[in-house]
XYZ file of C-alpha atoms in Angstrom:
272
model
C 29.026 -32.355 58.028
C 26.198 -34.363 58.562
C 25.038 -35.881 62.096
C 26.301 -39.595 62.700
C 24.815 -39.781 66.017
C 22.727 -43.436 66.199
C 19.751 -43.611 67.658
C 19.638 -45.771 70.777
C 17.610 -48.591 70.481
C 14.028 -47.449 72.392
C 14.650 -43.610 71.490
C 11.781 -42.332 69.796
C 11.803 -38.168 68.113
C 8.532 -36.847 66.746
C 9.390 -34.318 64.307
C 7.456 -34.687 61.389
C 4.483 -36.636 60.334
C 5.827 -40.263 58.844
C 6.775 -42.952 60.981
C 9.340 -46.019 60.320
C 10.525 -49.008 62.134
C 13.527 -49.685 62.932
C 15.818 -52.925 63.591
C 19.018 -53.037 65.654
C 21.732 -50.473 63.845
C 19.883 -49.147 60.909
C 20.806 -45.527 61.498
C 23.707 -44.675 58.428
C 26.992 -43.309 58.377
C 27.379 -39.340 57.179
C 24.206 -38.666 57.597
C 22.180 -41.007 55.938
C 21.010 -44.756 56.887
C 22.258 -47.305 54.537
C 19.167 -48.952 52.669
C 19.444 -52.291 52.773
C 16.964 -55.028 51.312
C 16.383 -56.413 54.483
C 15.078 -53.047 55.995
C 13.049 -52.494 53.051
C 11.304 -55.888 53.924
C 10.312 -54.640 57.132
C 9.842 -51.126 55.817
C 7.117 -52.792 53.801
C 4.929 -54.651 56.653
C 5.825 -52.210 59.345
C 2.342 -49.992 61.159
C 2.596 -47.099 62.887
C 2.865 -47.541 66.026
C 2.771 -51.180 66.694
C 3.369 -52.527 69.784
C 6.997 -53.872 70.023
C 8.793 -51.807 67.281
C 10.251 -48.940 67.883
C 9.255 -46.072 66.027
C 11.176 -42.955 64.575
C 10.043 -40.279 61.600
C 11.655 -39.084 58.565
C 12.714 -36.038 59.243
C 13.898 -35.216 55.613
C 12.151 -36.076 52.206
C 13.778 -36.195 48.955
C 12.093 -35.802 45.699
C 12.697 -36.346 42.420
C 10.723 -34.321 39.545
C 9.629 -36.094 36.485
C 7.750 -38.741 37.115
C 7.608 -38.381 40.782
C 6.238 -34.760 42.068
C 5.120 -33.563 38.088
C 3.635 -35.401 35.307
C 6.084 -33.707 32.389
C 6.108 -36.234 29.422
C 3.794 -34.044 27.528
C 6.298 -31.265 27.843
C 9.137 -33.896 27.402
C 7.956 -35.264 24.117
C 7.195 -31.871 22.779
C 10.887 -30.345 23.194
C 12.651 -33.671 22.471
C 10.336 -33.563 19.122
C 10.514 -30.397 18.178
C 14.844 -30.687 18.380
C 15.099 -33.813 16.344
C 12.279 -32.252 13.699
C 14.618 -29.212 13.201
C 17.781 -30.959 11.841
C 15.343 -33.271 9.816
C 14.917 -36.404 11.995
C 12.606 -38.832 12.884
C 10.129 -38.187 15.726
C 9.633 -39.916 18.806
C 6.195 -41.356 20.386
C 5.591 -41.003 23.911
C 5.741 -44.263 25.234
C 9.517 -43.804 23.707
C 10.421 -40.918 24.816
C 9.174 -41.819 28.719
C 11.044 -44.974 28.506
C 13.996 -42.797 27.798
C 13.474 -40.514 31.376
C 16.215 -41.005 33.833
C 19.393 -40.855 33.289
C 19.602 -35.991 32.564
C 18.741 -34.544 29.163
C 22.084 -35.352 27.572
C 21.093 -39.211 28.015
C 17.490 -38.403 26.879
C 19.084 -37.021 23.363
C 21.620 -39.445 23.000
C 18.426 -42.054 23.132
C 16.082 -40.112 21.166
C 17.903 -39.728 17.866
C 18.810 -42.430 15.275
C 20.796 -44.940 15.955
C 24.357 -43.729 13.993
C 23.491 -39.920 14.470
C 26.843 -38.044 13.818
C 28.061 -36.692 17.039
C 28.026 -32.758 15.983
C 24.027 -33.489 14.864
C 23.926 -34.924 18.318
C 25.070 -31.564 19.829
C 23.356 -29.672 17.927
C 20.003 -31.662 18.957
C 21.013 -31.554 22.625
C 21.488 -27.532 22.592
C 18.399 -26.755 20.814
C 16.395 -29.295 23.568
C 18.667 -27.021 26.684
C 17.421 -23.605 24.909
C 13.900 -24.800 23.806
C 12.911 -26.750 26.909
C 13.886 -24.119 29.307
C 11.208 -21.898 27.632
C 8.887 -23.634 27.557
C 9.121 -26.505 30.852
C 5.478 -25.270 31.937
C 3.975 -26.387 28.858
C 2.145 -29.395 28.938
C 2.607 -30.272 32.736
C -0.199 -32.319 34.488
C -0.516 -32.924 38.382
C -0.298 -36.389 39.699
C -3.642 -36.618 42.195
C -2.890 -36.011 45.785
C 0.661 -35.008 45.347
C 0.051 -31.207 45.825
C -2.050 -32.360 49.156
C 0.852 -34.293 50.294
C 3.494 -31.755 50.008
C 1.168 -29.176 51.313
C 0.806 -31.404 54.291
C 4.573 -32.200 54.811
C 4.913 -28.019 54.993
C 2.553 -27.869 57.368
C 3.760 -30.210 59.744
C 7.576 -28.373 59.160
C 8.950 -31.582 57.298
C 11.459 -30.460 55.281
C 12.022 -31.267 51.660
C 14.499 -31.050 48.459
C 14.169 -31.999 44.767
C 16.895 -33.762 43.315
C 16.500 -34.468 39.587
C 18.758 -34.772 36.646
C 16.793 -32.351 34.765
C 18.355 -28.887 33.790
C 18.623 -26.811 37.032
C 16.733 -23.865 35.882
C 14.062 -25.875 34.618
C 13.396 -27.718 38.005
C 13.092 -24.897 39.738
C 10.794 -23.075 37.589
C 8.568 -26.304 37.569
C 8.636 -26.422 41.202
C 8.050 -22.875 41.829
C 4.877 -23.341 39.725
C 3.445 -26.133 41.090
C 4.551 -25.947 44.850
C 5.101 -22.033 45.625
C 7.621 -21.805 48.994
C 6.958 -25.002 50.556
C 10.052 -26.863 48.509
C 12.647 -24.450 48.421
C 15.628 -26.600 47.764
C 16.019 -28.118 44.350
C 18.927 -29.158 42.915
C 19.310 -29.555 39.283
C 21.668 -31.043 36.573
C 25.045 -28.665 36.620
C 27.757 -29.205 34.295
C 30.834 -30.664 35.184
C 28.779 -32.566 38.896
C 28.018 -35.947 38.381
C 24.243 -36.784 38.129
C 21.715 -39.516 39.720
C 22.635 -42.030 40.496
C 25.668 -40.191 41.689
C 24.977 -39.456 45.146
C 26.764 -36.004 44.735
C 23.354 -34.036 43.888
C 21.798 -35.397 47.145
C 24.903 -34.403 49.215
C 24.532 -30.962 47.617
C 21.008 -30.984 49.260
C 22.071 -32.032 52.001
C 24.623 -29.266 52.752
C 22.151 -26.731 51.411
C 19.665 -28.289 53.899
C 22.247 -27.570 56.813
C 23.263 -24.215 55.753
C 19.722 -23.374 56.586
C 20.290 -24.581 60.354
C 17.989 -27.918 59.772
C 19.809 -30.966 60.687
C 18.664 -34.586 60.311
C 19.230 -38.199 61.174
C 16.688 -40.294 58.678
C 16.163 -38.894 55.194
C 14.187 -40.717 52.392
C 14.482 -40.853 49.043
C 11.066 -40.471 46.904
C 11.388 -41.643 43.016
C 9.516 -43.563 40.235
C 12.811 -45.080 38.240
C 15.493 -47.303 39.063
C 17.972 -44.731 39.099
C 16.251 -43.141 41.890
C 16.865 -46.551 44.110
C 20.240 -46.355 43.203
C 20.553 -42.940 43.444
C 19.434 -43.836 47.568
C 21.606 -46.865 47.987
C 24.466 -44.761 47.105
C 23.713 -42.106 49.323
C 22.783 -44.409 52.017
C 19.732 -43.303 52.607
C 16.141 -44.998 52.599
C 13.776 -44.806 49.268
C 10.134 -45.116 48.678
C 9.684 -45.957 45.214
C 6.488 -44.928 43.353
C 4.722 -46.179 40.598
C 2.387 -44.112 39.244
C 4.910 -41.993 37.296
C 6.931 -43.167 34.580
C 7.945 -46.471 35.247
C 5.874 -49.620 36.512
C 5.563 -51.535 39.359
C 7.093 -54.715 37.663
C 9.757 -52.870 36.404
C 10.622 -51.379 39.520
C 9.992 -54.810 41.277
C 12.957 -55.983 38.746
C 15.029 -53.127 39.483
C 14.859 -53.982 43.546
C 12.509 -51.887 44.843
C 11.404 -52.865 48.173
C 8.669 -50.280 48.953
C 6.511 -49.154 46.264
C 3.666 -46.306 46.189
C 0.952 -46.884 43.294
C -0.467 -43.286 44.196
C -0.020 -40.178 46.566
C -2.293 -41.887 49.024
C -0.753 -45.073 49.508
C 2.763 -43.130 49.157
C 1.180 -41.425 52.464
C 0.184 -44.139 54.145
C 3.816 -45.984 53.789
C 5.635 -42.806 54.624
């Protein structure tokens, strides 16, 4: 069970390293503060420290993967390629197969092959992509600038952090063991059968993982480039950053709702 305790108005903690504002009740329910537009707003034009708001930190971040922590369309287009050129279809650009990112792997197959694909070729593309992709998920991968910097800096100044993506389990972790060592050490993955982003049961995983490790926490943020990510945070009534540098742009996630948008690790400092 997550903490419910509100912060009194004028209460200020000083765990980590990224300050918010907050306005009247904006503390959530179950352990996580509902997001709402209007907090966003002020999200957006808030400083730290300025005189006559009231400041708090994060004391949780939440990640998502592709797009977000690790450039991995390279890899991406490669597997989902490679799968469709094995039972004879037609290939996918890049452009195509990043505007298909979001929604797990099954989602990114369904999209990928022809329109009136048989369901068994379907399957049959989707399990060679699971068995292909895990093997090779370090392929291709390119660092966003900054990022690396960022996270080291959030370890260093004992922030915790968790990866929640709808990309295979096994893969995720492998990706974030490579690029990030120790300092993330809670990712959850896509699992059969447990409903994915923008679900907000992947996040409450985290969440209990995060407490079974003795760290508890009042204001956790979600970090993603796609609008499943912002609903992915409204759901679990939490705060989200989203970012724009990753697979999706900043008029799309402007259409989408976002509120608070990153164009690069720096700025994506700065606002955290």
């Amino acid at each position: 069970m997550h903490s419910d305790t509100k912060m009194p108005m004028g209460a200020c903690s000083h765990i980590g390293i990224f300050c918010v504002a907050v306005y009247g009740d904006a503390v959530h329910e179950d352990g996580a503060r509902r997001a709402e537009s209007e907090w966003h707003g002020e999200l957006a034009n808030a400083k730290h420290g300025e005189k006559g708001k009231i400041i708090i930190m994060y004391d949780l971040v939440l990640f998502d993967l592709d797009g977000t922590l690790v450039n991995t369309i390279k890899g991406l287009v490669a597997a989902v390629n490679h799968s469709l050129s094995k039972y004879g279809l037609k290939t996918r650009t890049e452009q195509e197969v990043q505007s298909f990112v979001g929604n797990g792997i099954r989602k990114l197959i369904e999209r990928s092959v022809p329109e009136g694909t048989s369901t068994d070729i379907t399957d049959k593309v989707f399990g060679e992509f699971k068995s292909y992709y895990v093997e090779h998920c370090l392929d291709n991968l390119e660092e966003y600038p900054g990022i690396k910097e960022l996270v080291k800096e959030l370890y260093e100044k004992s922030v915790p952090m968790a990866v929640v993506t709808n990309k295979n389990d096994a893969a995720a972790k492998k990706i974030i063991k490579q690029f990030f060592g120790d300092k993330i050490s809670v990712v959850i993955g896509a699992h059969e059968n447990i409903p994915k982003k923008p679900a907000p049961d992947m996040v409450n995983m985290a969440f209990d993982e995060i407490n079974r490790r003795g760290i508890t926490f009042k204001n956790p943020v979600f970090v993603g480039d796609s609008e499943v990510d912002i609903q992915t945070a409204l759901n679990s009534g939490m705060s989200y950053i989203s970012v724009s540098y990753g697979f999706k742009t900043r008029e799309f996630l402007e259409q989408a709702g976002a509120k608070t948008i990153a164009e690069d690790a720096e700025e994506l400092k700065r606002i955290l």
